[in-house]
Amino acid sequence: MPEAVIDIHDVHKTYRRRIKALRGVSVRVERGQIVGLLGPNGAGKSTLVKILMTVVRPSRASGTVLGHAVGHKPTLRRVGYLPEHHRFPPYLTGGQVLDFYAALAGVDRSTRRVRAAELLEIVGMTEWKDTCISEYSKGMMQRVGLAQSLVNDPDLVLLDEPTDGVDPIGRRDIRDVLNRMREDGKTVLLNSHLLSELELVGCDHVLIMHQGQIRVEGSIDELTHDSRRYELVIVGDVPDWANAQPEIDVRPTAMNEPGMSMLVVSGTEASSIQPLIDRLRADARTIVRVQARRDSLEELFMRSVINRETGQVDAPGAYTGNGGGA
Amino acid sequence: MRVFGAMLVDAYRELNSKKLFWVILAISGVVVLGYGSIGFDAAGVSIGFGIWHVESEFLYDGSVLSTIFYRSIFASFIVAIWLTWIATILALISTTTVFPDFIAGGAIDLVLAKPIGRLRLFVYKYLVSLLFVVLQVTLFCIGIFLCMGLRVGDWDPLVFAAIPLVIVFFSYLFSVSVLVGVWTRSAITALLLTILFWFGLYSMNQTEAILLTVKTQFQLETEHAAERLAALEANAGDEPDETTTSRIAELRTEQQEAEDLVARLDTWYRLTAGIKAVLPKTGETIGLLDRWLSRDSDINIMDIFTGNVQADGNGQFSLGGRPDRDREAQRRVQAVYAGRSETYVIGTSLAFEFVMLGLAAWIFCRRDY
């Protein structure tokens, strides 16, 4: 079995007023993986990350981070962290931010200088290193934040909404940095609301949390395997013979495709749709497109947070024991 | 030490960015300049680099009293008023945001996620927060030291005793600010409650001083009445006349009433002193500087101002011949304060500070952010 960088079990956290932020969460992250942590607001994602970073104390937890018990401070020397809504001292420049947090992480002066220069170059902030961060835009702040999380050359990096407030160019740059981390063999736990970002990054593993529990986990391929299908869009109505075949599903087309119909066949093999195409051609039907598809992370996410009893998406918030969010 | 060094540099950068720090430093410069503008010539004292001149038979160039006078202006006025009142209020305003900002969401996460224990982080942050006062007082004392040396030839390094004294004085109040700041996360609440606490301390100090002074005055009254009674009884012989008997009875009643009053005052004084024992002794801590600087002379600045000084013609001075009851009461009150050792004054105050910081550290270390 590959080495686990994070291997925690049965993590509970109950805040005051009996708000159960985490209810028995177990997570295993292997070395070199990029893991996406998803969930609606109040699902417990940030609490979980903060417990790993010793910012929040768990009510109950067991397991290890980088081979040491959760909460072992010296281990944090090998961990990088970018919190959501982070706030750097406004009187520091970008370069000073990196130097200060690297010193707190125990990095010696000469290494700090070299590392800060490298990281500012990587995140595209070299020209701004001597500017006070109070003058930075949100995107620039995120870039420096990302550099800060890497300043101690960590083995494990926890990023909480790293692309929050960042423009598309900045997001692409951050994705590049993440890919570089993957190449360097670093393990990344990525907490993000932007599901498309996680798909673009190509997470090796996804955890979907809801109301303090892990609802779904696995690789994107594993999680979306059952939803793999072929979609055929044809001109005109669905033929009667197609309606009669149970293996063919009929779905509405997009709004910009009036006068067309969509036929869906589950499966991953292209050979499975050849008879259908032959039949349509024999009927002289015009095939507009044939597309292999699977559920997006967003569709997977939405399925995961639907209440099985009501069929509706639960209100956002932590579990309070009365069925609602908090 | 790397972490402490980084936090110290960060604290300096923070100070550097605060306008108030520079404003206070500038005002301190003006105060030092004002102090340095006082000089002595053969005929008396000059103020404002010679703009005003006051002739004096006691204060002139080379007079011992000039040195005492110059030192006393520093210890009794500049330290007691500027450093321990105005500059302290400004320093509290400036530093009260340090801990609430430190533990603000998004900021504290970044430091707690580093491999530093929470208690260590708290202690370091507290210590580097005192840098504000350390820098201000150190620069100020260097200015005062130069003034004393250049103006009256008094190169006494004891002036620098003001640095630790003002720092510990400030730290008593700052510990309260830190506790409230960590507890409520609000800088404005921390500032208001700290100033309220300081006002309470001041009131307690004043109450104790007034009770002690009044009690001492009535004690002198009873001693005086006892002396008069003893004299009257001695003169009256074995069979005093009716007027004398009546006078003796009257004096005994007065004495008894005064003793009763002293006893009642003593109860209140002990109660106040008892409460004060566990509180920081702000006034007495700063008073130590005056005590140390005036250790070689019985004459203080009030004696000079009130003219209660006499010259012996050889350039030496002594206290004037006015040992009245008020003077004796003042002497006894000062003796009570002088009887409280430096260890007691600073030790009990630091004990209070440790309790405040202990509570603040406990909240800081236990809290989820």
XYZ file of C-alpha atoms in Angstrom:
695
model
C 0.000 0.000 0.000
C 1.395 3.474 -0.893
C 2.581 5.671 1.943
C -0.171 7.754 3.556
C 0.611 11.405 4.103
C -2.698 11.973 5.852
C -4.288 9.034 7.599
C -6.907 10.181 10.087
C -9.827 8.351 11.566
C -13.033 9.152 13.325
C -12.483 12.895 13.577
C -15.191 14.685 15.497
C -15.584 18.356 16.194
C -18.476 19.858 18.096
C -18.492 23.606 18.539
C -20.406 25.508 21.149
C -24.189 25.336 20.946
C -23.792 21.700 19.902
C -22.915 22.455 16.312
C -21.419 19.253 14.989
C -18.966 20.392 12.362
C -17.395 16.941 11.909
C -19.034 13.621 12.631
C -16.590 10.798 12.347
C -14.528 11.814 9.342
C -11.825 9.460 8.130
C -9.439 10.487 5.376
C -6.477 8.803 3.753
C -4.311 10.773 1.342
C -1.367 9.112 -0.334
C 1.968 10.697 -1.164
C 2.055 12.680 -4.394
C -1.703 12.924 -4.770
C -3.717 16.043 -5.445
C -6.899 15.596 -3.480
C -9.965 17.772 -3.950
C -12.091 18.468 -0.915
C -15.599 19.527 -1.869
C -18.769 20.329 -0.071
C -21.363 23.030 0.428
C -20.894 25.834 2.946
C -20.796 24.505 6.489
C -19.967 20.973 5.371
C -16.912 20.939 7.664
C -14.172 21.249 5.037
C -12.399 24.202 6.613
C -12.777 22.703 10.082
C -11.113 19.529 8.865
C -8.252 21.491 7.315
C -7.892 23.628 10.431
C -7.717 20.531 12.615
C -4.892 19.212 10.461
C -3.142 22.577 10.851
C -3.758 22.717 14.658
C -5.783 25.902 14.297
C -8.853 24.098 15.653
C -8.714 21.422 18.331
C -10.688 18.280 17.514
C -13.233 16.933 19.982
C -11.954 13.496 19.059
C -9.403 12.365 16.498
C -6.884 9.673 15.848
C -4.422 9.042 13.090
C -1.379 10.696 11.634
C -0.174 13.487 9.399
C 3.217 12.775 7.810
C 3.639 9.911 10.243
C 2.989 11.892 13.421
C -0.107 12.252 15.530
C -2.578 14.949 14.526
C -1.609 18.127 16.401
C 2.126 17.365 16.499
C 3.548 20.858 16.053
C 7.048 20.034 14.737
C 5.423 18.161 11.838
C 4.070 21.480 10.580
C 7.614 22.320 9.520
C 6.865 20.040 6.545
C 3.382 21.358 5.854
C 2.290 24.414 3.879
C -1.036 26.112 4.388
C -3.042 28.799 2.677
C -6.168 29.598 4.691
C -9.340 30.955 3.157
C -9.634 34.747 3.610
C -6.057 34.918 4.791
C -4.875 38.237 6.126
C -1.225 39.213 5.998
C 0.083 42.151 8.025
C -0.686 45.100 5.730
C 2.577 46.891 6.487
C 4.711 44.114 4.944
C 5.824 43.908 1.341
C 5.353 40.713 -0.654
C 8.990 39.779 -0.088
C 8.750 40.482 3.626
C 5.621 38.327 3.907
C 7.506 35.342 2.554
C 10.519 36.027 4.729
C 8.430 36.415 7.887
C 6.353 33.265 7.484
C 9.349 31.262 6.371
C 11.178 32.332 9.537
C 8.180 31.254 11.625
C 8.348 27.907 9.839
C 11.963 27.572 10.939
C 13.659 28.221 7.599
C 17.146 29.706 7.908
C 17.910 33.152 6.516
C 19.944 32.191 3.443
C 17.425 29.550 2.364
C 14.609 32.031 2.905
C 16.159 34.534 0.529
C 16.707 32.027 -2.248
C 13.347 30.352 -1.786
C 11.394 33.624 -1.621
C 12.953 34.829 -4.868
C 12.158 31.526 -6.599
C 8.586 31.444 -5.414
C 7.866 35.049 -6.288
C 9.120 34.256 -9.763
C 6.897 31.168 -9.972
C 3.755 33.048 -8.924
C 4.637 36.006 -11.137
C 5.129 38.526 -8.347
C 8.824 39.359 -8.621
C 8.157 42.884 -9.815
C 5.880 43.512 -6.852
C 8.057 42.051 -4.122
C 8.979 45.442 -2.670
C 5.461 46.824 -2.760
C 3.413 46.939 0.407
C 0.726 44.283 0.225
C -1.930 46.803 1.244
C -1.641 47.917 -2.376
C -2.152 44.428 -3.797
C -5.296 43.260 -5.570
C -7.097 40.149 -4.336
C -5.505 38.074 -7.061
C -2.019 39.303 -6.191
C -2.697 38.533 -2.566
C -3.665 34.971 -3.504
C -0.483 34.576 -5.509
C 1.640 35.705 -2.585
C -0.457 33.483 -0.312
C 0.277 30.516 -2.506
C 3.986 31.341 -2.459
C 3.781 31.654 1.325
C 2.342 28.163 1.581
C 5.356 26.784 -0.266
C 8.063 28.823 1.370
C 9.183 26.031 3.693
C 9.370 23.548 0.795
C 6.621 21.404 2.329
C 5.819 17.774 1.628
C 2.127 18.420 2.181
C 0.254 21.552 1.115
C -3.249 22.419 2.243
C -4.923 25.077 0.137
C -8.258 26.516 1.169
C -9.933 28.233 -1.784
C -6.685 29.229 -3.510
C -8.447 30.619 -6.589
C -10.917 32.713 -4.617
C -11.107 36.165 -6.220
C -8.533 35.337 -8.870
C -9.079 36.218 -12.539
C -8.907 33.521 -15.257
C -5.245 34.213 -16.010
C -4.422 33.969 -12.345
C -6.349 30.706 -12.075
C -4.424 29.259 -14.947
C -1.183 30.299 -13.265
C -2.282 28.721 -10.004
C -3.164 25.530 -11.866
C 0.313 25.587 -13.346
C 1.783 25.899 -9.875
C -0.327 22.955 -8.711
C 0.844 20.862 -11.627
C 4.389 21.790 -10.787
C 3.785 20.637 -7.221
C 2.504 17.339 -8.572
C 5.659 16.978 -10.668
C 7.738 17.720 -7.568
C 5.960 14.885 -5.778
C 4.200 17.071 -3.256
C 0.886 16.074 -1.787
C -1.862 18.676 -2.069
C -5.211 18.864 -0.324
C -7.266 21.364 -2.254
C -10.425 22.791 -0.778
C -12.429 24.632 -3.413
C -15.939 25.596 -4.365
C -14.946 25.888 -7.987
C -15.599 22.381 -9.162
C -14.479 23.090 -12.683
C -11.128 24.183 -11.285
C -10.699 20.853 -9.576
C -11.518 19.047 -12.790
C -9.027 21.150 -14.701
C -6.341 20.496 -12.118
C -7.027 16.807 -12.532
C -7.397 15.748 -8.919
C -6.273 12.198 -8.237
C -8.843 11.800 -5.540
C -12.004 13.638 -4.523
C -13.708 13.854 -1.142
C -17.206 15.256 -0.993
C -18.306 16.338 2.455
C -21.761 17.184 3.650
C -22.979 17.973 7.140
C -19.762 16.903 8.770
C -19.346 13.589 7.005
C -17.593 12.282 3.909
C -20.437 11.416 1.567
C -18.467 10.315 -1.476
C -14.813 9.640 -2.160
C -12.681 8.189 -4.889
C -10.979 9.205 -8.091
C -13.007 11.239 -10.572
C -12.903 8.248 -12.946
C -14.229 5.885 -10.288
C -16.928 8.245 -9.166
C -18.180 9.036 -12.641
C -17.702 5.578 -14.152
C -21.360 4.621 -13.889
C -22.426 7.819 -15.569
C -20.397 7.205 -18.730
C -22.588 7.313 -21.790
C -22.926 8.258 -25.430
C -25.219 11.075 -26.428
C -26.598 11.276 -29.968
C -28.371 14.409 -31.118
C -30.633 13.992 -34.153
C -32.870 16.320 -36.108
C -36.585 15.866 -35.452
C -38.519 13.815 -32.918
C -37.378 10.599 -31.355
C -38.302 7.637 -33.522
C -41.018 5.387 -32.076
C -38.789 2.318 -32.178
C -36.219 4.137 -30.055
C -38.814 4.974 -27.420
C -39.644 1.327 -27.167
C -36.041 0.236 -26.425
C -35.252 0.303 -22.671
C -31.475 0.660 -23.194
C -32.064 3.954 -24.990
C -32.790 6.925 -22.788
C -34.405 10.013 -24.199
C -33.332 13.372 -22.762
C -34.147 16.948 -23.652
C -31.665 18.799 -25.789
C -30.086 22.101 -24.966
C -32.038 25.316 -25.309
C -30.027 26.304 -28.364
C -30.934 23.107 -30.212
C -34.636 23.489 -31.062
C -36.229 20.824 -33.216
C -33.733 18.213 -32.148
C -33.781 15.151 -29.896
C -31.198 13.454 -27.757
C -30.750 9.719 -27.387
C -28.531 8.412 -24.603
C -26.925 4.983 -24.376
C -25.069 4.025 -21.193
C -21.686 2.386 -21.505
C -18.076 3.029 -22.344
C -17.699 0.938 -25.483
C -18.203 2.712 -28.838
C -19.356 -0.556 -30.352
C -22.485 -0.433 -28.214
C -23.911 2.529 -30.155
C -23.079 1.325 -33.676
C -26.395 -0.550 -34.169
C -28.277 2.584 -33.096
C -26.387 4.742 -35.584
C -27.004 2.150 -38.353
C -30.728 2.162 -37.597
C -30.930 5.963 -37.619
C -29.122 6.085 -40.938
C -31.400 3.459 -42.329
C -34.301 5.757 -41.347
C -32.494 8.625 -43.119
C -32.331 10.609 -39.863
C -29.762 13.386 -39.654
C -27.267 12.845 -36.858
C -26.013 16.213 -35.601
C -23.417 14.859 -33.198
C -22.261 11.828 -31.228
C -20.484 12.488 -27.984
C -18.948 10.315 -25.267
C -19.818 11.855 -21.894
C -19.726 11.340 -18.170
C -21.085 13.324 -15.222
C -19.221 16.453 -14.345
C -17.915 16.986 -10.839
C -20.737 19.441 -10.332
C -23.351 16.840 -11.202
C -21.622 14.369 -8.915
C -21.470 16.967 -6.194
C -25.157 17.836 -6.483
C -26.105 14.179 -6.314
C -24.040 13.793 -3.171
C -25.687 16.580 -1.245
C -29.288 15.689 -2.040
C -31.254 14.503 0.924
C -32.324 10.949 0.176
C -35.564 11.333 2.093
C -36.760 14.647 0.690
C -35.052 14.525 -2.673
C -34.042 18.153 -2.126
C -30.654 19.731 -1.512
C -30.195 20.279 2.232
C -29.865 23.821 3.493
C -26.230 24.835 3.797
C -24.614 24.662 7.230
C -23.310 22.259 9.815
C -25.254 19.398 11.313
C -27.268 20.344 14.378
C -29.098 17.109 14.925
C -32.496 18.408 13.843
C -32.030 17.661 10.197
C -31.201 21.188 9.118
C -28.076 23.181 8.676
C -26.676 25.737 11.057
C 15.584 32.547 18.619
C 14.884 32.623 14.888
C 11.172 32.862 15.532
C 11.595 35.517 18.211
C 13.899 37.490 15.925
C 11.369 37.335 13.095
C 8.593 38.490 15.394
C 10.761 41.300 16.735
C 11.542 42.522 13.235
C 7.858 42.263 12.384
C 6.978 44.310 15.479
C 9.462 46.967 14.432
C 7.976 47.084 10.941
C 4.537 47.439 12.434
C 5.722 50.323 14.622
C 7.372 51.897 11.652
C 4.076 51.883 9.813
C 2.194 53.560 12.653
C 2.008 57.332 12.512
C 1.261 57.503 16.223
C 4.655 56.010 17.024
C 6.397 58.836 15.214
C 4.043 61.444 16.657
C 4.861 60.313 20.199
C 8.552 60.234 19.365
C 8.317 63.775 18.011
C 6.505 65.007 21.135
C 9.131 63.249 23.260
C 11.746 65.154 21.299
C 9.969 68.425 22.092
C 9.813 67.497 25.791
C 13.549 66.708 25.823
C 14.232 69.957 24.006
C 12.169 71.842 26.584
C 14.096 70.110 29.356
C 17.385 70.938 27.701
C 16.342 74.565 27.357
C 16.585 74.954 31.139
C 20.025 76.162 32.156
C 21.809 77.877 35.003
C 24.088 80.892 35.117
C 25.735 82.786 37.926
C 22.552 84.706 38.735
C 19.856 82.084 38.472
C 17.892 79.931 36.069
C 17.292 80.472 32.372
C 14.387 78.871 30.555
C 13.801 78.487 26.833
C 17.497 78.830 25.975
C 17.634 82.216 27.700
C 14.257 83.630 26.642
C 13.204 83.830 30.305
C 15.482 84.359 33.237
C 14.706 83.906 36.922
C 17.156 85.133 39.553
C 17.628 82.779 42.488
C 19.816 82.574 45.561
C 19.637 78.770 45.501
C 19.612 77.860 41.841
C 22.651 79.007 39.947
C 25.491 77.566 37.946
C 27.482 75.141 40.093
C 24.970 74.993 42.936
C 24.193 71.548 44.373
C 20.548 72.519 44.420
C 20.634 73.102 40.684
C 21.525 69.468 40.156
C 18.815 68.327 42.578
C 16.355 70.666 40.893
C 17.263 69.459 37.421
C 17.002 65.791 38.424
C 13.719 66.400 40.181
C 12.185 68.026 37.110
C 12.964 64.793 35.271
C 11.801 62.364 37.967
C 8.877 64.301 39.422
C 7.442 65.967 36.357
C 8.681 64.587 33.077
C 8.574 60.912 34.032
C 5.540 61.251 36.279
C 3.468 63.317 33.870
C 4.733 62.799 30.340
C 6.045 59.247 30.396
C 3.573 57.722 32.822
C 0.427 59.542 31.790
C 0.329 61.131 28.383
C 2.834 58.887 26.583
C 1.368 55.818 28.274
C -2.149 56.636 27.112
C -0.836 57.147 23.581
C 1.169 53.930 23.806
C -1.907 52.027 24.981
C -3.915 53.432 22.077
C -1.180 52.370 19.721
C -0.599 48.871 21.097
C -4.099 47.869 22.096
C -4.784 46.660 18.545
C -1.791 44.310 18.546
C -3.459 41.229 20.031
C -6.933 41.657 18.512
C -5.234 41.999 15.099
C -2.983 39.059 15.840
C -5.892 36.727 16.611
C -8.173 38.017 13.839
C -9.532 35.385 11.468
C -7.236 34.807 8.522
C -4.230 36.213 10.390
C -4.004 33.823 13.326
C -4.467 30.784 11.056
C -1.227 31.630 9.303
C 0.846 31.706 12.475
C -0.826 28.836 14.296
C -0.112 26.669 11.272
C 3.605 27.115 11.896
C 5.654 24.729 14.039
C 5.510 26.922 17.130
C 3.640 26.086 20.325
C 0.781 28.394 21.141
C 2.153 29.413 24.528
C 5.519 30.288 23.044
C 3.803 32.255 20.325
C 1.779 34.152 22.896
C 4.787 34.974 25.084
C 6.871 36.111 22.110
C 4.074 38.281 20.802
C 3.637 39.863 24.215
C 7.335 40.581 24.587
C 7.775 42.083 21.131
C 4.686 44.233 21.685
C 6.608 46.017 24.418
C 9.083 47.179 21.783
C 6.981 50.301 21.325
C 7.682 51.455 24.864
C 11.260 50.158 24.902
C 12.210 52.272 21.898
C 10.316 55.347 23.054
C 11.713 55.352 26.594
C 15.246 54.436 25.556
C 15.504 57.278 23.058
C 13.876 59.597 25.553
C 16.309 58.661 28.330
C 19.304 59.127 26.045
C 18.060 62.668 25.399
C 17.537 63.318 29.116
C 20.943 61.850 29.985
C 22.628 64.204 27.529
C 20.671 67.187 28.850
C 21.650 66.400 32.445
C 25.279 65.959 31.548
C 25.560 69.022 29.377
C 23.441 71.339 31.520
C 24.517 70.513 35.095
C 27.442 68.163 34.526
C 25.452 65.305 36.078
C 26.365 62.232 33.992
C 24.406 59.835 36.135
C 23.577 56.534 34.377
C 20.812 56.045 36.933
C 18.639 58.054 34.531
C 18.451 54.885 32.455
C 16.691 53.188 35.354
C 13.617 54.904 33.930
C 13.724 52.428 31.021
C 12.938 49.251 32.984
C 10.666 51.120 35.363
C 8.510 52.642 32.635
C 8.483 49.317 30.768
C 7.255 47.354 33.775
C 4.803 50.138 34.598
C 3.416 49.971 31.062
C 3.429 46.182 31.080
C 1.079 46.105 34.113
C -1.532 47.979 32.097
C -0.723 46.261 28.838
C -1.333 42.868 30.451
C -4.911 43.975 31.180
C -5.256 45.226 27.610
C -3.979 41.874 26.313
C -6.379 39.875 28.483
C -9.399 41.903 27.392
C -8.189 41.971 23.780
C -7.717 38.201 23.636
C -10.969 37.573 25.452
C -13.215 39.949 23.495
C -11.131 40.249 20.287
C -12.049 43.932 20.349
C -9.369 46.613 20.467
C -11.738 49.364 21.507
C -13.127 47.292 24.399
C -9.585 46.458 25.462
C -8.596 50.116 25.451
C -11.661 51.316 27.322
C -11.475 48.637 29.999
C -7.734 49.149 30.446
C -8.176 52.876 30.937
C -11.058 52.198 33.313
C -8.875 49.777 35.240
C -6.077 52.321 35.313
C -8.485 54.944 36.624
C -9.548 52.452 39.301
C -5.903 51.918 40.253
C -5.319 55.631 40.397
C -8.359 56.093 42.614
C -7.188 53.283 44.875
C -3.711 54.817 45.119
C -5.137 58.236 45.879
C -7.542 56.819 48.471
C -4.729 54.981 50.195
C -2.489 58.062 50.132
C -5.226 60.307 51.510
C -6.165 57.821 54.247
C -2.518 57.395 55.211
C -1.907 61.142 55.285
C -5.044 61.938 57.289
C -4.405 59.039 59.663
C -0.840 60.230 60.183
C -2.004 63.781 60.808
C -4.476 62.594 63.442
C -1.806 60.387 64.948
C 0.346 63.473 65.325
C -2.665 65.213 66.784
C -3.034 62.520 69.461
C 0.690 62.603 70.181
C 0.505 66.365 70.523
C -2.567 66.116 72.752
C -0.802 63.516 74.887
C 2.198 65.814 75.247
C -0.005 68.742 76.230
C -1.941 66.545 78.654
C 1.227 65.258 80.255
C 2.538 68.811 80.597
C -0.736 70.032 82.062
C -0.924 67.139 84.532
C 2.676 67.723 85.591
C 2.040 71.407 86.193
C -1.264 70.825 87.947
C 0.249 68.923 90.869
C -1.763 66.656 93.179
C -4.747 68.928 93.635
C -5.512 70.776 90.404
C -8.030 73.595 90.389
C -11.406 73.343 88.693
C -10.306 75.062 85.442
C -7.302 72.777 85.099
C -9.359 69.694 85.866
C -11.877 70.744 83.269
C -9.088 71.380 80.742
C -7.517 67.973 81.477
C -10.863 66.274 80.961
C -11.368 68.183 77.758
C -7.944 67.178 76.489
C -8.541 63.543 77.449
C -11.800 63.589 75.521
C -10.077 65.149 72.520
C -7.309 62.603 72.741
C -9.778 59.743 72.998
C -11.766 61.043 70.041
C -8.610 61.444 67.998
C -7.472 57.924 68.905
C -10.880 56.546 67.939
C -10.687 58.377 64.641
C -7.165 57.106 64.038
C -8.374 53.577 64.765
C -11.246 53.943 62.296
C -8.988 55.490 59.677
C -6.469 52.752 60.290
C -9.135 50.111 59.580
C -9.993 51.747 56.250
C -6.358 52.315 55.452
C -5.504 48.653 56.093
C -8.450 47.572 53.955
C -7.351 49.820 51.095
C -3.707 48.823 51.466
C -4.775 45.157 51.530
C -6.691 45.498 48.260
C -3.842 47.481 46.784
C -1.367 44.793 47.798
C -2.636 42.470 45.076
C -2.964 45.187 42.438
C -0.174 46.666 40.339
C 1.505 49.585 42.038
C 1.777 51.945 39.127
C 2.470 55.120 41.079
C 4.925 53.497 43.446
C 6.795 51.805 40.597
C 7.397 55.134 38.912
C 8.064 56.662 42.348
C 11.064 54.356 42.672
C 12.917 56.489 40.159
C 12.424 59.594 42.271
C 13.455 57.579 45.309
C 16.674 56.447 43.628
C 17.534 59.793 42.083
C 17.029 61.701 45.329
C 18.784 59.121 47.499
C 21.707 61.451 48.293
C 19.677 64.419 49.480
C 16.848 65.218 51.916
C 15.870 68.210 49.838
C 13.229 67.721 47.186
C 11.823 69.957 44.483
C 8.904 71.072 46.651
C 11.349 72.333 49.291
C 13.067 74.377 46.590
C 9.767 75.733 45.243
C 8.453 76.622 48.718
C 11.782 78.084 49.794
C 12.184 75.617 52.662
C 15.939 75.546 52.110
C 18.722 77.383 53.849
C 22.275 78.067 52.723
C 25.248 77.730 55.094
C 27.364 80.187 53.137
C 29.810 77.533 51.892
C 27.723 76.475 48.955
C 26.010 73.797 51.039
C 22.293 73.679 51.654
C 20.009 72.093 54.199
C 16.306 71.953 54.876
C 14.809 75.130 56.240
C 13.710 75.436 59.841
C 10.054 74.670 59.367
C 9.527 71.276 60.950
C 5.801 71.869 61.362
C 3.219 69.136 61.803
C 2.382 68.902 58.090
C 6.032 68.474 57.294
C 6.314 65.758 59.932
C 3.204 64.040 58.585
C 4.670 64.178 55.095
C 7.931 62.739 56.375
C 6.139 59.856 58.073
C 4.005 59.138 55.007
C 7.117 59.103 52.841
C 8.743 56.782 55.352
C 5.841 54.348 54.975
C 6.232 54.341 51.183
C 10.007 54.130 51.457
C 9.553 51.152 53.767
C 7.997 49.227 50.892
C 10.917 47.583 49.199
C 11.531 47.562 45.456
C 10.998 43.809 45.546
C 7.582 44.251 47.126
C 6.491 47.067 44.800
C 7.616 45.438 41.579
C 7.203 41.829 42.687
C 3.542 42.099 43.678
C 2.784 44.124 40.561
C 4.455 41.565 38.340
C 2.519 38.828 40.138
C -0.681 40.592 39.121
C 0.637 40.903 35.578
C 1.450 37.196 35.456
C -2.085 36.357 36.555
C -3.518 38.558 33.775
C -1.163 37.081 31.204
C -1.802 33.573 32.483
C -5.518 34.005 31.912
C -4.938 35.575 28.492
C -2.544 32.778 27.514
C -5.018 30.163 28.699
C -7.772 31.654 26.531
C -5.373 32.027 23.604
C -4.138 28.444 23.839
C -7.552 26.844 24.354
C -9.502 28.706 21.712
C -10.512 27.446 18.269
C -9.880 30.013 15.561
